[in-house]
Coordinates of C-alpha atoms in Angstrom, one line a residue:
M1 CA 0.0 0.2 0.0
P2 CA 1.4 3.3 -0.8
I3 CA 2.5 5.9 2.1
P4 CA -0.1 8.6 1.3
A5 CA -2.9 5.9 1.7
Q6 CA -1.2 4.8 4.9
V7 CA -1.3 8.3 6.3
L8 CA -4.9 8.8 5.1
M9 CA -5.7 5.6 6.9
I10 CA -4.3 6.5 10.1
I11 CA -5.7 9.8 10.1
G12 CA -9.3 8.0 9.7
T13 CA -8.8 5.7 12.3
V14 CA -7.6 8.2 14.4
A15 CA -10.8 10.4 13.6
S16 CA -12.8 7.6 14.2
L17 CA -11.4 6.7 17.6
I18 CA -12.0 10.4 18.7
L19 CA -15.3 10.5 17.3
A20 CA -16.2 7.1 19.4
V21 CA -14.8 8.7 22.4
L22 CA -17.0 11.6 22.1
I23 CA -20.2 9.7 21.3
V24 CA -19.4 7.8 24.7
Y25 CA -18.6 10.8 26.6
F26 CA -22.1 12.6 25.9
V27 CA -24.0 9.4 26.4
L28 CA -22.7 8.5 29.6
K29 CA -23.1 12.5 30.4
G30 CA -26.6 12.3 29.3
V31 CA -27.2 9.2 31.4
G32 CA -25.5 11.0 34.4
Y33 CA -27.9 13.7 34.2
L34 CA -30.9 11.5 33.6
I35 CA -30.0 9.3 36.8
Y36 CA -29.4 12.3 38.6
Y37 CA -32.9 14.1 38.1
I38 CA -34.7 10.8 38.4
L39 CA -33.3 10.3 41.8
K40 CA -34.0 14.0 42.6
G41 CA -37.6 13.8 41.5
V42 CA -38.0 10.5 43.6
Y43 CA -36.5 12.1 46.6
L44 CA -38.7 15.2 46.3
L45 CA -41.6 13.0 46.0
L46 CA -40.9 10.7 48.7
K47 CA -40.1 13.7 51.0
G48 CA -43.6 15.3 50.0
I49 CA -45.4 12.0 51.0
F50 CA -43.5 11.8 54.3
V51 CA -44.0 15.4 55.6
G52 CA -47.6 15.2 54.4
L53 CA -48.1 12.2 56.5
Y54 CA -46.4 13.5 59.4
K55 CA -48.5 16.5 59.4
L56 CA -51.5 14.0 58.7
F57 CA -50.7 12.2 62.0
E58 CA -49.8 15.2 64.2
E59 CA -53.3 16.4 63.6
I60 CA -54.8 13.4 64.3
Y61 CA -52.7 12.9 67.6
Y62 CA -53.9 16.3 68.4
D63 CA -57.5 15.4 67.7
I64 CA -57.5 12.4 69.8
S65 CA -55.4 13.4 72.7
G66 CA -57.3 16.9 73.1
K67 CA -54.2 18.5 73.5
P68 CA -54.1 22.2 72.0
K69 CA -51.8 22.5 69.3
P70 CA -48.9 24.6 69.8
V71 CA -48.8 28.1 67.7
K72 CA -45.7 28.6 66.2
K73 CA -44.4 32.4 66.3
A74 CA -43.5 34.4 63.5
S75 CA -40.2 35.1 62.9
I76 CA -38.8 38.5 64.3
S77 CA -38.0 39.6 60.3
E78 CA -41.6 38.9 59.6
E79 CA -43.1 40.8 62.7
Q80 CA -40.8 44.1 61.7
K81 CA -42.2 44.0 57.9
F82 CA -46.0 44.1 59.6
N83 CA -45.0 46.3 62.3
Q84 CA -43.2 48.9 60.2
P85 CA -44.9 52.3 60.0
Q86 CA -45.8 52.9 56.3
T87 CA -43.6 55.9 55.1
Y88 CA -44.7 58.2 52.6
V89 CA -42.4 60.1 50.6
E90 CA -43.8 63.2 49.2
P91 CA -42.8 64.0 45.5
E92 CA -40.3 66.9 45.5
I93 CA -41.7 69.9 43.9
I94 CA -39.3 71.4 41.2
K95 CA -39.4 74.9 41.0
P96 CA -39.0 76.5 37.6
M97 CA -35.3 78.1 37.1
L98 CA -35.3 82.1 36.4
K99 CA -32.6 82.8 33.8
E100 CA -29.7 84.1 35.1
V101 CA -29.4 87.7 35.5
E102 CA -26.4 89.5 35.4
T103 CA -25.7 93.4 36.6
V104 CA -24.0 95.4 34.1
Q105 CA -22.8 99.0 34.1
P106 CA -24.9 101.3 31.8
I107 CA -21.9 101.5 29.5
A108 CA -21.4 97.7 28.9
V109 CA -21.4 96.9 25.1
Y110 CA -20.4 93.5 25.0
C111 CA -22.6 90.1 26.1
S112 CA -20.5 88.2 28.9
E113 CA -22.0 84.9 27.6
C114 CA -21.4 85.1 23.9
G115 CA -19.4 88.0 23.5
S116 CA -21.5 89.9 20.7
Q117 CA -22.1 93.5 20.8
Y118 CA -25.3 95.0 22.1
T119 CA -27.8 96.0 19.3
E120 CA -29.4 99.3 19.7
K121 CA -32.8 98.1 20.6
M122 CA -30.7 96.4 23.8
L123 CA -29.1 99.4 24.7
E124 CA -32.4 101.6 24.5
Q125 CA -34.3 98.8 26.5
L126 CA -31.4 99.1 29.3
A127 CA -31.6 102.8 29.3
E128 CA -35.4 103.0 29.7
T129 CA -36.0 99.7 32.0
G130 CA -32.7 98.8 33.3
F131 CA -33.3 95.3 32.3
A132 CA -32.6 93.6 29.0
F133 CA -32.1 90.1 27.4
C134 CA -29.2 89.5 24.9
V135 CA -30.7 88.8 21.3
Y136 CA -28.2 86.1 20.4
C137 CA -27.9 84.0 23.7
G138 CA -30.7 85.0 25.7
K139 CA -28.6 86.0 29.0
G140 CA -30.6 88.5 30.7
Y141 CA -29.0 91.6 32.3
K142 CA -29.6 94.0 34.7
A143 CA -28.4 97.8 34.2
N144 CA -26.7 99.2 37.4
L145 CA -28.0 102.8 37.1
V146 CA -25.8 105.5 39.0
E147 CA -28.6 108.5 39.8
A148 CA -26.5 111.8 39.8

């Protein structure tokens, strides 16, 4: 048999062996999970049956003997849950923010926010009312009028 055929046969044999090992691994893993969950289910089923029988016979015991059934106290954490006063948090009222107003000298000619020059209308408004807003950025200015 030629050498390339022997190499391919060895590679095929190794691949088949690896595939067989993987199949066996996953089958055993699946069987293990299956057995685990079956045993877990049987355990929980038997536990439920025995707890139910215990409670049934306990009730029968207290009915036959005439003894009062002891009352179990609630845990401290449950009592604290029921006894805590209800707290009410009032929603915070958000006050509307006023625009910033900066006091300027009546001879000011440039906006301190955007750097643009005051318009004639802004200067007239400052002179008349002592209050104006920049037409470019909206910042408010209040004139610091000096009376003579």
